[in-house]
Coordinates of N, CA and C in Angstrom, one line a residue:
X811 N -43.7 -4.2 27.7 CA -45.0 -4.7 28.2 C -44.8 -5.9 29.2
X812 N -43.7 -6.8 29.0 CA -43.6 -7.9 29.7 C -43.1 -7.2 31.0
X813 N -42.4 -6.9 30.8 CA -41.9 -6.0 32.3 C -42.5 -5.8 33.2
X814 N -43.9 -4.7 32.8 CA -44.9 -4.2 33.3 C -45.9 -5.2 34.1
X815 N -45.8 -6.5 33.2 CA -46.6 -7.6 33.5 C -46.0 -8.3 35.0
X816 N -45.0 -8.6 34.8 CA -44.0 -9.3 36.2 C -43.9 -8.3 37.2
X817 N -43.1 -6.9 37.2 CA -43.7 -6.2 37.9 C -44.9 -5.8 38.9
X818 N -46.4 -6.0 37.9 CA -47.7 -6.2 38.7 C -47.8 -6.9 39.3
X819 N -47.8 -8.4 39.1 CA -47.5 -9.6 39.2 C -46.5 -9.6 40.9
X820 N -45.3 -9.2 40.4 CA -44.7 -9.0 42.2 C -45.3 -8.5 42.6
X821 N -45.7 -7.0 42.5 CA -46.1 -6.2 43.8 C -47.5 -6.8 44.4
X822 N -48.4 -6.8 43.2 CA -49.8 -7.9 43.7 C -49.6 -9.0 44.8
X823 N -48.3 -9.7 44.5 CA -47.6 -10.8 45.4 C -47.3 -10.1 46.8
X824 N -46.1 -9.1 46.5 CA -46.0 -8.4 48.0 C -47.4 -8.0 48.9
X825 N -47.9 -7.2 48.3 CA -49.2 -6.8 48.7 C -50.2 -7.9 49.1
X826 N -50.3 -9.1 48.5 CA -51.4 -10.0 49.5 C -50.3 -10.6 50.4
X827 N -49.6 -11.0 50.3 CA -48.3 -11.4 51.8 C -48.6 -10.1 53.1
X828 N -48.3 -9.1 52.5 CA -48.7 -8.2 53.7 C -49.9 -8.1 54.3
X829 N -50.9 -8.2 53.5 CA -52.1 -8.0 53.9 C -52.5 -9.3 54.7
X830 N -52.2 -10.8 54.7 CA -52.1 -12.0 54.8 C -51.8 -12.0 56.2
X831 N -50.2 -10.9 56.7 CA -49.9 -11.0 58.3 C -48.5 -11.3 57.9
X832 N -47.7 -11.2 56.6 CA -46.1 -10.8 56.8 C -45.6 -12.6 56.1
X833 N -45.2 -12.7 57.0 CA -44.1 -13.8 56.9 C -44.8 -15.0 57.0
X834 N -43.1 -15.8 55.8 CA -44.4 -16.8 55.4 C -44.1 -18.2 56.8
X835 N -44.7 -19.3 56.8 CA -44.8 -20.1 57.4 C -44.8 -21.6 57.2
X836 N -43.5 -22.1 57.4 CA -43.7 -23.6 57.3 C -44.0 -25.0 58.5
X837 N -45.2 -25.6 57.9 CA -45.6 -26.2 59.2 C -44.3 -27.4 59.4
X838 N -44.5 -28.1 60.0 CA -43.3 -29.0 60.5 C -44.3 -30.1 61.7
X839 N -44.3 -31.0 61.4 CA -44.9 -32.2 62.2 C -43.8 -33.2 63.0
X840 N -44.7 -33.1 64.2 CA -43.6 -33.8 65.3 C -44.9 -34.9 66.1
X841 N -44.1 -35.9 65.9 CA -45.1 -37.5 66.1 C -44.5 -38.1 67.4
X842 N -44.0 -37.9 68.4 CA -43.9 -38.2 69.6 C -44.3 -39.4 70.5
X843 N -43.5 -40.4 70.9 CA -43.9 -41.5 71.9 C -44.3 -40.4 73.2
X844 N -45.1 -41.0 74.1 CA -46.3 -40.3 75.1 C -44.3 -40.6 76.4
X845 N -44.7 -39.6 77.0 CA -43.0 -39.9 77.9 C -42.0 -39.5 77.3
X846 N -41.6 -38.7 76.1 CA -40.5 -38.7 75.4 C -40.3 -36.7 75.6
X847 N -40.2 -36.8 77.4 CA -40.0 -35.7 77.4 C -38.8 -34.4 76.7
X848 N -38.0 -35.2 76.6 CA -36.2 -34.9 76.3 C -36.1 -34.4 74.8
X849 N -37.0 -35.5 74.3 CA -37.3 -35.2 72.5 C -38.0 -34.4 72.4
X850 N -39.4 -34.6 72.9 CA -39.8 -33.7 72.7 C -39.5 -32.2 72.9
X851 N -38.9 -31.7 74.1 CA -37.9 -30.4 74.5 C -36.9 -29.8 73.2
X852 N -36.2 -31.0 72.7 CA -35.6 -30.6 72.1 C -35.7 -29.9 70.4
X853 N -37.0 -30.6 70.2 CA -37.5 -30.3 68.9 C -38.1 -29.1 69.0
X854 N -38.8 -28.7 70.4 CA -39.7 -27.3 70.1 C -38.3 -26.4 70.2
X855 N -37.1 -26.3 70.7 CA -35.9 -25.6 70.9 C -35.4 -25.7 69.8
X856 N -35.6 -26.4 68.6 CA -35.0 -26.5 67.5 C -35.5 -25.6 66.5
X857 N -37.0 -25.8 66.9 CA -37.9 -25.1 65.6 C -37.6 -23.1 66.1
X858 N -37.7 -23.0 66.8 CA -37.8 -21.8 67.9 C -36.1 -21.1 67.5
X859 N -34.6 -22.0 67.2 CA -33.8 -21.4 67.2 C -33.6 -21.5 65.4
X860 N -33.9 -22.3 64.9 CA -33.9 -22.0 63.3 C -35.1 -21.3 62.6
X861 N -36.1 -20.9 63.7 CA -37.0 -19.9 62.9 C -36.6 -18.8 62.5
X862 N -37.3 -17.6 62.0 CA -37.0 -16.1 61.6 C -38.3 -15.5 61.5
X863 N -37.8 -14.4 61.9 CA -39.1 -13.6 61.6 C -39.3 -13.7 59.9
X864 N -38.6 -13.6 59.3 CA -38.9 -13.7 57.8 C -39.5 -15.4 57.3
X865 N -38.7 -16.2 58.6 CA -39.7 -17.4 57.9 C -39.4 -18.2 59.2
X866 N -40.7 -18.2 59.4 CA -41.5 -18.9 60.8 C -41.6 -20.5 60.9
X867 N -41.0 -21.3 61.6 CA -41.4 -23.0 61.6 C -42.5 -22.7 62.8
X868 N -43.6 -23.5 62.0 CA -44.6 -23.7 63.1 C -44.9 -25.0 63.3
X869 N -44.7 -26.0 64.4 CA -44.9 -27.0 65.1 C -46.3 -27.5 65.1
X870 N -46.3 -28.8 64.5 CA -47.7 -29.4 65.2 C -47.1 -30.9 65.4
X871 N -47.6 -30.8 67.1 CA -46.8 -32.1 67.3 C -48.6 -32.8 68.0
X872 N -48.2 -34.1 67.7 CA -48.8 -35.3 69.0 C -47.9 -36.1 69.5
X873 N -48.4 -36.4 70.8 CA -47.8 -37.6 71.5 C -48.9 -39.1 71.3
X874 N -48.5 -40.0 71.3 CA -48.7 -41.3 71.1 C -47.8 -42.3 71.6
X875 N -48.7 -43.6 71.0 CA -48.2 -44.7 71.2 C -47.4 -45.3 69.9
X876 N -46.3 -45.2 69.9 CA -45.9 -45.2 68.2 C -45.8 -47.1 68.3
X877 N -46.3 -47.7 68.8 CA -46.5 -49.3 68.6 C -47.6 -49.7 68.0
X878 N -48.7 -48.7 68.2 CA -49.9 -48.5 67.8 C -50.1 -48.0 66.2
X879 N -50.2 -49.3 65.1 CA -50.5 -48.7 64.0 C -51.9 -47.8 63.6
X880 N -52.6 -48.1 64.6 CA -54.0 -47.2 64.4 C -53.7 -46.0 64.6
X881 N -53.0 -45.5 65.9 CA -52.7 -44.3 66.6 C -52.1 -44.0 65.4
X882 N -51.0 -44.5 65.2 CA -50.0 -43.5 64.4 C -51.0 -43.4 63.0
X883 N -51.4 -43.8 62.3 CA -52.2 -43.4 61.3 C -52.9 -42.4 61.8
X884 N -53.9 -42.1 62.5 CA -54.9 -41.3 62.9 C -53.6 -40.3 63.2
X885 N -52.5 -40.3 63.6 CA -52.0 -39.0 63.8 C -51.3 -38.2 62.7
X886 N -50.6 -39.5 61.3 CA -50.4 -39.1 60.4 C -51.1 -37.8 59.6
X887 N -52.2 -38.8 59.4 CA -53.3 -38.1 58.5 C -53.9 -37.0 59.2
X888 N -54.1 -36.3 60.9 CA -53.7 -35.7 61.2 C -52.7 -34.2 60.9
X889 N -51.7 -35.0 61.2 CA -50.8 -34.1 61.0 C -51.1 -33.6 59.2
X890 N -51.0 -34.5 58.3 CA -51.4 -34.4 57.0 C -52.3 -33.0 56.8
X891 N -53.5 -33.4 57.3 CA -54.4 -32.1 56.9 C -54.0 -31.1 57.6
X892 N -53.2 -30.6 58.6 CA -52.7 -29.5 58.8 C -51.7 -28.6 57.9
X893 N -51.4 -29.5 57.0 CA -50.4 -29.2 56.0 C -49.3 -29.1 56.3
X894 N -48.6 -29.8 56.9 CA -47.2 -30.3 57.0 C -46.9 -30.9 55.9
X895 N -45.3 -30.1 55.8 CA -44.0 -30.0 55.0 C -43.1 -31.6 55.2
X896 N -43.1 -31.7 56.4 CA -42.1 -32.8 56.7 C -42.9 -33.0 58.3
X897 N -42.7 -34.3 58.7 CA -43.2 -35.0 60.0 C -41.6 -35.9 60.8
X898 N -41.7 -34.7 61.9 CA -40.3 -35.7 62.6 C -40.9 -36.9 63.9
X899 N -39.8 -37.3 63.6 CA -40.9 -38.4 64.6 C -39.9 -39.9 64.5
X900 N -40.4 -40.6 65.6 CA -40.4 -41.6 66.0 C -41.3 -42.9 65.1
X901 N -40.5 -44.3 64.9 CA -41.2 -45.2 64.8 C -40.7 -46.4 65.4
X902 N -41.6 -47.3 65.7 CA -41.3 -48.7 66.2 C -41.6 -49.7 65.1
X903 N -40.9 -51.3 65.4 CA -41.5 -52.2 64.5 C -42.4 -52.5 64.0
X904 N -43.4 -52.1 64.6 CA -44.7 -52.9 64.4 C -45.4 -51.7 63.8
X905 N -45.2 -50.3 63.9 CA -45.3 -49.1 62.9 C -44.8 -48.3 62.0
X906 N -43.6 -49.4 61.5 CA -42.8 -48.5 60.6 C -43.2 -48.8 59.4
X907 N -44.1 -49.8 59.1 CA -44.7 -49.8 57.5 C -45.6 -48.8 57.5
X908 N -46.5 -49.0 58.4 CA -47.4 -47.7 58.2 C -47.2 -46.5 57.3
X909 N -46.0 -46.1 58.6 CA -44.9 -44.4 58.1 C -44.9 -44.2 57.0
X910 N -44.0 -46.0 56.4 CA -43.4 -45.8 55.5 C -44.3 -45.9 54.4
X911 N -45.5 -46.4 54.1 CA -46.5 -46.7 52.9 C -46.9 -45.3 53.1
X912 N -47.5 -44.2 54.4 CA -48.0 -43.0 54.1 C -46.8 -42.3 53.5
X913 N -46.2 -42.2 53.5 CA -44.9 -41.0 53.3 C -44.9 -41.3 52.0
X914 N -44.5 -42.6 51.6 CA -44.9 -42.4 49.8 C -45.8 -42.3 48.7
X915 N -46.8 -42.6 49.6 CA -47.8 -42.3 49.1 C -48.6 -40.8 48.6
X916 N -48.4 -40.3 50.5 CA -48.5 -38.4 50.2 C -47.1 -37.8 50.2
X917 N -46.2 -38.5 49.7 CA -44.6 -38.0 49.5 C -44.4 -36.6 50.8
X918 N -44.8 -37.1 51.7 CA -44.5 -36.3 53.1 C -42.9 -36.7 53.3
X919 N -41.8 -35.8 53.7 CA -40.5 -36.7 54.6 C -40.7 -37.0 55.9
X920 N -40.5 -38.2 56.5 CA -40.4 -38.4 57.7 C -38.9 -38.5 58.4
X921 N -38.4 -37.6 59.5 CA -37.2 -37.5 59.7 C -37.2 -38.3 60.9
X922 N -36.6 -38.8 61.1 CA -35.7 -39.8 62.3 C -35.0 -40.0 63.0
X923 N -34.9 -40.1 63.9 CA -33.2 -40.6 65.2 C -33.9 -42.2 65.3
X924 N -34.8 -42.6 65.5 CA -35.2 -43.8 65.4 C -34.1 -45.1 64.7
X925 N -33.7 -46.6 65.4 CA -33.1 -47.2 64.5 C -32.6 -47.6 62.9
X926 N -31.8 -47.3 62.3 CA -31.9 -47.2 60.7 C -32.9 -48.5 60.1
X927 N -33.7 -48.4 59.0 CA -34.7 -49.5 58.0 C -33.1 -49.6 57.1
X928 N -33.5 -51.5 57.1 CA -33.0 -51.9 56.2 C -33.4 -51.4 54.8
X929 N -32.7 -51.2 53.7 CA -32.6 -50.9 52.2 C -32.7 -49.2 52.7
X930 N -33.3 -48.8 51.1 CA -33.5 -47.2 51.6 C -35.0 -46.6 50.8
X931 N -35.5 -46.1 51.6 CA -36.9 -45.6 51.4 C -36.7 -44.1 50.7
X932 N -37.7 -43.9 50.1 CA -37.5 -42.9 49.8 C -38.1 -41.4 50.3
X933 N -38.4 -41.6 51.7 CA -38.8 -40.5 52.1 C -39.1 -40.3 53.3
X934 N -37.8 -41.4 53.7 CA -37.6 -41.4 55.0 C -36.3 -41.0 55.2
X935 N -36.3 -40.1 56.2 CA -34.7 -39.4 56.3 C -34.1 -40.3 57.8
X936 N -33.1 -40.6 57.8 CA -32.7 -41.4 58.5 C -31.3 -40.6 59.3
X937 N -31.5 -40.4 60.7 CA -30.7 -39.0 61.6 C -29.2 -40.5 62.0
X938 N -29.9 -41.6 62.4 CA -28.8 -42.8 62.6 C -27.9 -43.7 61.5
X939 N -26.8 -43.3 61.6 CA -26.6 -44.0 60.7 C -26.8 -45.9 60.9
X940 N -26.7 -46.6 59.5 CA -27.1 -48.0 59.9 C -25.2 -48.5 60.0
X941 N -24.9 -49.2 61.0 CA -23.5 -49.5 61.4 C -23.3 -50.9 60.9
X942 N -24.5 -51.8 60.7 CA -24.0 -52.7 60.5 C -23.4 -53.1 59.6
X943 N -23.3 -52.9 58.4 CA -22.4 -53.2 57.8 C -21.0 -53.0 58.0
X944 N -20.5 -52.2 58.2 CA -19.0 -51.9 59.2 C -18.8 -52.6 60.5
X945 N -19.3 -52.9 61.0 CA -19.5 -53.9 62.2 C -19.2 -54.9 61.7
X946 N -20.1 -55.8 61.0 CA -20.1 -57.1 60.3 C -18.2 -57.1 59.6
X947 N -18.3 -56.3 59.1 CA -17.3 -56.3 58.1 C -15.7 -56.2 59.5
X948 N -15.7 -55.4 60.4 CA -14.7 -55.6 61.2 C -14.9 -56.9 61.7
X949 N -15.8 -57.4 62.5 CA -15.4 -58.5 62.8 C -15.0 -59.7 61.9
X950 N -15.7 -59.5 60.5 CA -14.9 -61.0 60.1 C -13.3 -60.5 59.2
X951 N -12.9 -59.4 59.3 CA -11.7 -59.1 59.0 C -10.5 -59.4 60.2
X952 N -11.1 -59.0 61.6 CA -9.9 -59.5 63.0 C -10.3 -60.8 63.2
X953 N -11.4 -61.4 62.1 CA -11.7 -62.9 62.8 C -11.8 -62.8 63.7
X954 N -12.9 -62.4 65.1 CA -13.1 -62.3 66.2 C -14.3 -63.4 66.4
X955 N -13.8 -64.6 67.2 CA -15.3 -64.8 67.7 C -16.0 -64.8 68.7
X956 N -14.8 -63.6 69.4 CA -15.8 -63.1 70.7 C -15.7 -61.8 70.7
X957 N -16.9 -61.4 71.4 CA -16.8 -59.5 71.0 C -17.8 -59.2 72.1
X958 N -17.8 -57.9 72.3 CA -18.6 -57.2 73.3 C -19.4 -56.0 72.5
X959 N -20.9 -56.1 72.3 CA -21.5 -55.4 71.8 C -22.4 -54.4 72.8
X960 N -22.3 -53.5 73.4 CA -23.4 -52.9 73.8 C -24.0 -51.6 72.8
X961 N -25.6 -52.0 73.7 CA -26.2 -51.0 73.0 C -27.3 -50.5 74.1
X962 N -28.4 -49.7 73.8 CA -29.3 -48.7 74.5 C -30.8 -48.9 74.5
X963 N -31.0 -50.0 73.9 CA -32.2 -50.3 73.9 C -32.6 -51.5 73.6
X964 N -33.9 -52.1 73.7 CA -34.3 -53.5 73.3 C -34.5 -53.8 71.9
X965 N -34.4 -52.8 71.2 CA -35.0 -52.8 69.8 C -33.1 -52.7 69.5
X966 N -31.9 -52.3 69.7 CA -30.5 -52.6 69.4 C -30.2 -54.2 70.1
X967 N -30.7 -54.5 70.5 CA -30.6 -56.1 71.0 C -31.6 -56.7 70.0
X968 N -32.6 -56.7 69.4 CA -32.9 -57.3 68.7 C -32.3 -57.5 67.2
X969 N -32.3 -56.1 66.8 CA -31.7 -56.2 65.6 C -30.4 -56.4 65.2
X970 N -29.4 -56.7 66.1 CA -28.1 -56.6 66.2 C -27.7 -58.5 66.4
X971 N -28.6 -58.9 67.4 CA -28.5 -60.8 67.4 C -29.3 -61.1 66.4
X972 N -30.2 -60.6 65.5 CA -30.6 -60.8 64.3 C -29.6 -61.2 63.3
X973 N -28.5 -59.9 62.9 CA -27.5 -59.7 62.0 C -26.6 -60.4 62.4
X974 N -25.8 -60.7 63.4 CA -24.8 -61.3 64.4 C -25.4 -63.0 64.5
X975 N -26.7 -63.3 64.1 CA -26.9 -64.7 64.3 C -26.7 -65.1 62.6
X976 N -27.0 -64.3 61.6 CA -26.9 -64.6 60.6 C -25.4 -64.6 59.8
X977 N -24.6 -63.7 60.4 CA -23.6 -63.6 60.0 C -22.7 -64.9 60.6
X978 N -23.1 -65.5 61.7 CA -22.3 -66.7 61.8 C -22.8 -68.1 61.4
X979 N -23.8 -68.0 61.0 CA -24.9 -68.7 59.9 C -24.1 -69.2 58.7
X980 N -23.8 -67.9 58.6 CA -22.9 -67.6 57.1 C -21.5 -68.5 56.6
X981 N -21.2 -68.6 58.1 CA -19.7 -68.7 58.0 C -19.6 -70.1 58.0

């Protein structure tokens, strides 16, 4: 009799899936700085080569001002009611609490190439690793107290003479 039950049970399942339009579908949120043509390219090329006909990623992206903690809320929650699974995306300083209070809150993951957050959040996926520690730790092992750091942006100059001012603080 149990058999019979699971049985029904699947095929009832197969049968509204087909009837539904087939394959299932996971949404995927992409939060975009406004100009981030390159990213943006790359993410719809992402979803497009790890989809399947058997299981479809479907994109919902905005572009914004990720400096803007209003914007980025209004796009979270956004994105939120569309039913997204996970939201990839960008954050800046002045918007990364935001992200990070919504994400644990509606336990959404937000995935990242964005510079690594100090400690570790829980539902933030982080694509960079954080170097400093290794960094820190070479230089005061060669005792160096001159060194050549480059980096790629204003936000790696900040946080980097941040850690680098503290670490000789230290010493």
């Amino acid at each position: 009799m149990q058999k019979i039950v699971h049985f029904s049970v699947s095929l009832l399942l197969v049968l509204w899936g087909c009837a539904l339009g087939g394959s299932p579908s996971v949404q995927i949120g992409g939060l975009f700085p406004r100009g981030a043509d390159q990213e943006y390219s790359a993410f719809r090329i992402g979803m497009v080569q790890f989809g399947t006909t058997e299981f479809r990623l479907t994109p919902h992206i905005d572009s914004l001002d990720v400096a803007n903690s209003f914007a980025v809320t209004n796009c979270f929650c956004s994105q939120f009611s569309r039913g997204v699974y996970a939201i990839f995306g960008f954050y800046d300083k002045k918007s990364v609490n935001t992200i990070t209070s919504f994400c644990g809150t509606l336990h959404v993951s937000f995935i990242t190439p964005s510079f690594p957050l100090d400690g570790t959040q829980q539902f933030i996926i982080q694509m960079r690793p954080d170097i400093k520690g290794p960094l820190l730790s070479l230089i005061e092992y060669y005792k160096w107290d001159k060194f050549a750091y480059l980096y790629d942006s204003d936000r790696g100059k900040t946080r980097t003479s941040f850690h680098f001012v503290s670490l000789f603080l230290s010493t």
